[in-house]
Tab-separated table of C-alpha atoms in Angstrom:
chain	number	residue	atom	x	y	z
R	30	LEU	CA	100.201	159.209	36.070
R	31	GLU	CA	99.850	162.654	34.477
R	32	ARG	CA	101.697	161.615	31.314
R	33	THR	CA	99.620	158.445	31.132
R	34	ALA	CA	96.400	160.465	31.433
R	35	LEU	CA	97.561	162.724	28.599
R	36	LEU	CA	98.518	159.699	26.479
R	37	ALA	CA	95.084	158.180	27.131
R	38	MET	CA	93.255	161.253	25.866
R	39	LEU	CA	95.520	161.603	22.810
R	40	LEU	CA	94.974	157.925	21.944
R	41	ALA	CA	91.221	158.336	22.307
R	42	ALA	CA	91.199	161.489	20.167
R	43	THR	CA	93.353	159.891	17.457
R	44	GLY	CA	91.162	156.793	17.354
R	45	LEU	CA	87.905	158.751	17.284
R	46	PHE	CA	88.990	161.148	14.543
R	47	SER	CA	90.515	158.315	12.495
R	48	ARG	CA	87.361	156.246	12.893
R	49	ALA	CA	85.353	158.965	11.190
R	50	ALA	CA	87.517	158.539	8.084
R	51	ALA	CA	87.526	154.722	8.090
R	52	GLY	CA	86.823	153.328	4.638
R	53	SER	CA	86.490	149.654	5.490
R	54	THR	CA	85.367	147.339	8.270
R	55	GLY	CA	88.975	146.532	9.175
R	56	ALA	CA	89.890	150.207	9.470
R	57	LEU	CA	86.785	150.874	11.556
R	58	LEU	CA	87.671	148.063	13.969
R	59	ALA	CA	91.353	149.085	14.197
R	60	THR	CA	90.577	152.734	14.927
R	61	SER	CA	87.881	151.708	17.415
R	62	ILE	CA	90.440	149.580	19.272
R	63	LEU	CA	92.777	152.595	19.406
R	64	ALA	CA	90.029	154.847	20.772
R	65	LEU	CA	88.895	152.260	23.316
R	66	ALA	CA	92.490	151.687	24.448
R	67	GLY	CA	92.731	155.367	25.319
R	68	MET	CA	89.432	155.250	27.212
R	69	GLY	CA	90.487	152.123	29.093
R	70	ILE	CA	93.794	153.677	30.156
R	71	GLY	CA	91.893	156.751	31.341
R	72	ASN	CA	89.659	154.558	33.493
R	73	ILE	CA	92.701	153.011	35.157
R	74	VAL	CA	94.583	156.217	36.013
R	75	LEU	CA	91.690	158.289	37.363
R	76	PRO	CA	91.452	156.676	40.842
R	77	PRO	CA	95.187	157.038	41.615
R	78	LEU	CA	95.082	160.638	40.360
R	79	VAL	CA	92.291	161.312	42.842
R	80	LYS	CA	94.470	159.702	45.511
R	81	ARG	CA	97.454	161.871	44.591
R	82	TYR	CA	95.769	165.273	44.364
R	83	PHE	CA	92.738	164.942	46.666
R	84	PRO	CA	93.630	162.439	49.422
R	85	ASP	CA	91.437	164.287	51.930
R	86	ARG	CA	88.455	164.614	49.552
R	87	VAL	CA	88.221	161.148	48.017
R	88	GLY	CA	84.429	160.934	48.381
R	89	THR	CA	83.692	164.380	46.920
R	90	VAL	CA	85.996	164.118	43.920
R	91	SER	CA	85.008	160.506	43.251
R	92	THR	CA	81.364	161.608	43.214
R	93	ALA	CA	82.199	164.287	40.654
R	94	TYR	CA	84.104	162.115	38.223
R	95	ILE	CA	81.833	159.042	38.503
R	96	THR	CA	78.781	161.257	37.885
R	97	VAL	CA	80.391	162.715	34.762
R	98	LEU	CA	81.324	159.161	33.747
R	99	GLN	CA	77.653	158.150	33.956
R	100	LEU	CA	76.563	161.230	32.002
R	101	GLY	CA	79.164	160.328	29.404
R	102	THR	CA	77.430	157.000	28.793
R	103	ILE	CA	74.013	158.645	28.366
R	104	LEU	CA	74.803	161.705	26.205
R	105	PRO	CA	76.326	159.899	23.182
R	106	ALA	CA	73.505	157.364	23.140
R	107	LEU	CA	70.995	160.225	22.944
R	108	MET	CA	72.894	162.397	20.446
R	109	ALA	CA	74.682	159.997	18.074
R	110	VAL	CA	71.704	159.101	15.869
R	111	PRO	CA	70.238	162.644	15.552
R	112	LEU	CA	73.727	163.987	14.780
R	113	ALA	CA	74.251	161.297	12.139
R	114	ALA	CA	70.887	162.144	10.575
R	115	ALA	CA	71.746	165.842	10.467
R	116	ALA	CA	75.424	165.768	9.454
R	117	GLY	CA	76.296	162.196	8.420
R	118	TRP	CA	77.668	159.177	10.222
R	119	SER	CA	81.317	160.220	9.911
R	120	VAL	CA	80.688	163.513	11.700
R	121	SER	CA	78.694	161.685	14.361
R	122	LEU	CA	81.572	159.255	14.982
R	123	GLY	CA	84.378	161.810	14.838
R	124	SER	CA	82.776	164.590	16.861
R	125	TRP	CA	83.468	162.808	20.151
R	126	GLY	CA	87.184	163.205	19.537
R	127	VAL	CA	86.752	166.897	20.383
R	128	PHE	CA	85.905	165.926	23.956
R	129	ALA	CA	89.094	163.871	24.208
R	130	LEU	CA	91.176	166.828	22.973
R	131	VAL	CA	89.532	169.169	25.459
R	132	ALA	CA	90.228	166.654	28.236
R	133	ALA	CA	93.906	166.567	27.190
R	134	LEU	CA	94.415	170.325	27.620
R	135	PRO	CA	94.506	170.426	31.462
R	136	TRP	CA	97.091	167.622	31.532
R	137	ILE	CA	99.271	169.464	29.025
R	138	ALA	CA	99.072	172.588	31.192
R	139	LEU	CA	99.778	170.643	34.389
R	140	LEU	CA	102.800	168.866	32.924
R	141	TRP	CA	104.182	172.174	31.613
R	142	VAL	CA	103.832	173.820	35.032
R	143	GLU	CA	105.360	170.816	36.810
R	144	ARG	CA	108.284	170.806	34.396
R	145	ARG	CA	108.962	174.484	35.043
R	146	LYS	CA	108.771	173.935	38.796
R	147	GLY	CA	111.034	170.890	38.592
R	148	ALA	CA	113.680	172.767	36.623
R	149	ALA	CA	113.646	175.658	39.102
R	150	LEU	CA	113.837	173.289	42.073
R	151	ALA	CA	116.759	171.420	40.526
R	152	ARG	CA	118.699	174.658	40.090
R	153	THR	CA	118.021	175.713	43.682
R	154	HIS	CA	118.645	172.371	45.423
R	155	ASP	CA	121.115	170.651	43.152
R	156	GLN	CA	122.973	169.055	46.072
R	157	ALA	CA	120.046	168.622	48.451
R	158	ASP	CA	119.736	164.833	48.214
R	159	GLU	CA	122.208	163.524	50.763
R	160	ALA	CA	120.943	159.921	50.619
R	161	PRO	CA	119.884	159.171	47.036
R	162	GLU	CA	119.519	155.471	47.767
R	163	LEU	CA	116.507	156.304	49.959
R	164	ALA	CA	114.719	157.717	46.928
R	165	VAL	CA	114.496	154.319	45.242
R	166	PRO	CA	110.805	153.321	45.032
R	167	ALA	CA	109.792	150.671	47.528
R	168	HIS	CA	108.884	147.205	46.251
R	169	THR	CA	105.191	147.183	45.452
R	170	GLY	CA	104.567	143.522	46.219
R	171	ASN	CA	102.548	140.951	44.288
R	172	VAL	CA	98.981	142.125	43.789
R	173	TRP	CA	97.937	138.626	42.652
R	174	ARG	CA	98.413	137.395	46.231
R	175	SER	CA	96.193	140.028	47.837
R	176	PRO	CA	92.685	139.049	48.976
R	177	VAL	CA	91.781	142.745	48.830
R	178	ALA	CA	92.702	142.886	45.135
R	179	TRP	CA	90.796	139.693	44.323
R	180	GLY	CA	87.792	140.871	46.307
R	181	MET	CA	87.719	144.141	44.386
R	182	ALA	CA	88.120	142.340	41.041
R	183	LEU	CA	85.288	139.907	41.799
R	184	MET	CA	82.926	142.617	43.034
R	185	PHE	CA	83.663	144.905	40.085
R	186	GLY	CA	83.645	142.082	37.533
R	187	MET	CA	80.348	140.550	38.612
R	188	THR	CA	78.661	143.966	38.718
R	189	SER	CA	79.842	144.667	35.169
R	190	LEU	CA	78.858	141.179	33.966
R	191	ILE	CA	75.288	141.592	35.210
R	192	THR	CA	75.041	145.139	33.868
R	193	TYR	CA	76.243	144.198	30.370
R	194	SER	CA	73.943	141.166	30.297
R	195	MET	CA	70.942	143.371	31.100
R	196	PHE	CA	71.936	146.058	28.613
R	197	THR	CA	72.102	143.377	25.928
R	198	TRP	CA	69.120	141.164	26.708
R	199	LEU	CA	66.538	143.253	28.587
R	200	PRO	CA	64.835	144.510	25.374
R	201	LYS	CA	64.517	140.962	24.010
R	202	LEU	CA	63.183	139.680	27.335
R	203	LEU	CA	60.462	142.347	27.410
R	204	GLY	CA	59.763	141.854	23.705
R	205	GLU	CA	59.162	138.122	24.145
R	206	ALA	CA	56.834	138.967	27.048
R	207	GLY	CA	54.699	141.127	24.748
R	208	GLY	CA	56.346	144.536	25.090
R	209	SER	CA	57.162	146.831	22.196
R	210	ALA	CA	60.617	147.756	20.932
R	211	ALA	CA	60.046	151.265	22.275
R	212	LEU	CA	59.354	149.843	25.740
R	213	GLY	CA	62.558	147.796	25.609
R	214	GLY	CA	64.610	150.838	24.635
R	215	GLY	CA	62.948	152.991	27.266
R	216	MET	CA	63.633	150.458	29.997
R	217	VAL	CA	67.311	150.256	29.030
R	218	ALA	CA	67.453	154.054	29.201
R	219	LEU	CA	65.827	153.986	32.644
R	220	PHE	CA	68.272	151.302	33.800
R	221	SER	CA	71.210	153.427	32.641
R	222	THR	CA	69.857	156.694	34.052
R	223	LEU	CA	69.397	155.235	37.522
R	224	GLY	CA	73.181	154.896	37.645
R	225	LEU	CA	73.310	158.666	38.157
R	226	ALA	CA	71.594	158.324	41.526
R	227	SER	CA	74.168	155.871	42.819
R	228	ALA	CA	77.025	157.902	41.311
R	229	LEU	CA	75.873	160.957	43.278
R	230	THR	CA	75.453	159.185	46.598
R	231	MET	CA	77.637	156.084	46.784
R	232	PRO	CA	81.170	157.609	46.956
R	233	ALA	CA	80.230	159.889	49.862
R	234	LEU	CA	78.459	157.019	51.625
R	235	ALA	CA	81.448	154.704	51.126
R	236	THR	CA	83.796	157.155	52.865
R	237	ARG	CA	81.486	157.317	55.897
R	238	VAL	CA	80.992	153.620	56.629
R	239	ARG	CA	83.586	151.337	58.136
R	240	ASN	CA	82.162	148.155	56.653
R	241	PRO	CA	80.578	148.433	53.157
R	242	LEU	CA	79.241	144.861	53.214
R	243	TRP	CA	75.747	145.965	54.245
R	244	ILE	CA	75.596	148.261	51.189
R	245	VAL	CA	76.419	145.304	48.940
R	246	LEU	CA	73.799	143.169	50.679
R	247	ALA	CA	71.169	145.829	49.923
R	248	CYS	CA	72.259	145.924	46.265
R	249	VAL	CA	72.020	142.121	46.034
R	250	ALA	CA	68.502	142.289	47.487
R	251	PHE	CA	67.506	144.808	44.779
R	252	TYR	CA	68.959	142.510	42.128
R	253	LEU	CA	67.112	139.453	43.424
R	254	MET	CA	63.739	141.234	43.547
R	255	ALA	CA	64.285	142.534	39.993
R	256	PHE	CA	65.304	139.098	38.696
R	257	ALA	CA	62.229	137.502	40.242
R	258	GLY	CA	59.907	140.120	38.766
R	259	LEU	CA	61.438	139.970	35.276
R	260	LEU	CA	61.316	136.167	35.310
R	261	LEU	CA	57.811	135.635	36.719
R	262	ALA	CA	55.804	138.702	35.652
R	263	PRO	CA	57.873	140.950	33.374
R	264	MET	CA	54.976	142.938	31.914
R	265	ARG	CA	52.995	143.399	35.111
R	266	TRP	CA	55.180	146.104	36.654
R	267	PRO	CA	58.137	146.579	34.276
R	268	LEU	CA	58.924	150.033	35.657
R	269	LEU	CA	59.262	148.635	39.168
R	270	TRP	CA	61.441	145.704	38.101
R	271	VAL	CA	63.783	147.919	36.085
R	272	ALA	CA	63.912	150.516	38.861
R	273	LEU	CA	64.993	147.790	41.294
R	274	LEU	CA	67.424	146.454	38.700
R	275	GLY	CA	68.934	149.919	38.301
R	276	MET	CA	69.725	150.150	42.017
R	277	GLY	CA	71.781	146.945	41.964
R	278	PRO	CA	74.824	148.341	40.100
R	279	SER	CA	75.460	150.810	42.928
R	280	THR	CA	78.351	148.451	43.633
R	281	PHE	CA	80.063	149.945	40.541
R	282	PRO	CA	80.731	153.436	41.995
R	283	LEU	CA	81.303	151.760	45.360
R	284	ALA	CA	84.147	149.674	43.895
R	285	LEU	CA	85.719	152.681	42.154
R	286	THR	CA	85.683	154.626	45.425
R	287	MET	CA	87.018	151.685	47.439
R	288	ILE	CA	90.181	151.698	45.291
R	289	ASN	CA	91.351	154.741	47.244
R	290	LEU	CA	89.883	153.642	50.565
R	291	ARG	CA	91.841	150.360	50.520
R	292	THR	CA	95.239	151.785	49.514
R	293	ARG	CA	97.759	154.042	51.224
R	294	THR	CA	99.615	155.532	48.257
R	295	PRO	CA	98.984	156.592	44.646
R	296	ALA	CA	101.238	153.711	43.556
R	297	GLY	CA	99.073	151.224	45.454
R	298	SER	CA	95.942	152.852	44.057
R	299	ALA	CA	97.280	152.576	40.497
R	300	THR	CA	98.174	148.911	40.985
R	301	LEU	CA	94.782	148.065	42.497
R	302	SER	CA	92.911	150.048	39.846
R	303	GLY	CA	94.708	148.214	37.041
R	304	PHE	CA	94.195	144.784	38.585
R	305	MET	CA	90.547	145.362	39.541
R	306	GLN	CA	89.462	146.795	36.207
R	307	GLY	CA	91.649	144.516	34.086
R	308	MET	CA	90.451	141.331	35.765
R	309	GLY	CA	86.930	142.643	36.299
R	310	TYR	CA	86.268	143.626	32.705
R	311	SER	CA	87.846	140.391	31.458
R	312	LEU	CA	85.370	138.409	33.561
R	313	SER	CA	82.426	140.588	32.563
R	314	CYS	CA	82.929	140.021	28.822
R	315	ALA	CA	81.494	136.520	29.187
R	316	GLY	CA	78.195	137.772	30.628
R	317	PRO	CA	76.145	138.712	27.541
R	318	PHE	CA	77.385	135.649	25.633
R	319	LEU	CA	76.615	133.130	28.400
R	320	PHE	CA	73.252	134.740	29.178
R	321	GLY	CA	72.208	134.549	25.534
R	322	TRP	CA	73.622	131.046	25.065
R	323	LEU	CA	71.623	129.711	28.015
R	324	HIS	CA	68.497	131.383	26.658
R	325	SER	CA	69.014	129.777	23.249
R	326	LEU	CA	69.780	126.410	24.814
R	327	THR	CA	66.693	126.310	27.061
R	328	ASN	CA	64.343	128.617	25.132
R	329	GLY	CA	63.577	130.371	28.404
R	330	TRP	CA	64.957	132.806	30.945
R	331	LEU	CA	65.201	130.646	34.089
R	332	TRP	CA	68.741	129.394	33.515
R	333	PRO	CA	70.093	132.785	32.376
R	334	PHE	CA	68.837	134.341	35.600
R	335	ALA	CA	70.206	131.374	37.555
R	336	LEU	CA	73.607	132.272	36.076
R	337	LEU	CA	73.249	135.869	37.275
R	338	THR	CA	72.245	134.622	40.725
R	339	VAL	CA	75.476	132.605	40.905
R	340	CYS	CA	77.316	135.784	39.909
R	341	LEU	CA	75.647	137.550	42.840
R	342	SER	CA	77.106	134.918	45.174
R	343	ILE	CA	80.568	135.602	43.748
R	344	LEU	CA	79.956	139.339	44.133
R	345	LEU	CA	79.142	138.799	47.802
R	346	LEU	CA	82.329	136.800	48.265
R	347	GLY	CA	84.326	139.647	46.761
R	348	ALA	CA	82.559	142.185	48.966
R	349	TYR	CA	83.336	140.091	52.059
R	350	LEU	CA	87.046	140.118	51.179
R	351	VAL	CA	86.943	143.891	50.651
R	352	SER	CA	84.822	144.724	53.690
R	353	LYS	CA	87.543	144.010	56.225
R	354	PRO	CA	89.281	147.294	57.189
R	355	ARG	CA	92.710	146.479	55.766
R	356	MET	CA	94.914	148.029	53.108
R	357	LEU	CA	96.225	146.479	49.903
R	358	GLU	CA	99.807	147.181	50.950
R	359	ASP	CA	99.323	145.034	54.073
R	360	THR	CA	98.098	141.978	52.155
R	361	TRP	CA	100.492	141.493	49.247
């Protein structure tokens, strides 16, 4: 896990710095893929690292890293354009590679310390392992057969699908209702910022409740009220509708925290994290496209929101599968 975390940050740094020097569209896309691959790997390994190093403080540490994750989505959006205006677009693109390098330093230090400790331990206990066959890792099972894994993937995927659809189409929806471009941008910023509130509260709440289904039901209720308001009277109380909309994705930090609450070991956490985020993000990619396609097809917003309502039903199904107090290792 530690080596993978270091690799993730080095990939991200290489891609970000290379992107700043890209001289063509193809080079820009290739270096962006490299940077995003590093970021994606980092997303996968963080939950099992929390499980390994802080098994008794899952809620606290999850709160910390999910909050920083949310801040990391807000800061570049605020700073990228002013930085490009002041120093040029290449500096604006490449400067974020510094953060990836800084994030790599603790993993380099940790791996160096662990290597020194391992070498010393090997010299001291060279013959200590009397039954080496017992050290063989246990079979991890088939995650594709686990209802816990599928529940997590569906809950995470549908949350991401709805979020990406709103990020993409909320400004156009408000614009067609008579709002300005500035209003559309401001509402997207409000929608994103409200994620900080759930990031600060949801991990700690998830560790204290036995059954998280009621939390998901509350989030679905927020979504439904926001959808109704945006569909029927978008310009009457746009702040209220977007505030309600911003409370819905609380299932995102909930899902990230549940990775460690539904697994017994770091290996199980890593497997669940990879399956949940891999399947979840794959499903979510279709959201903005289908939402926009339905809008173009019908010249309205009823059917796009009907699609998101169906996604809420799937989200609830996933939450039901996850809500039962059982571990991944018991279901695969």
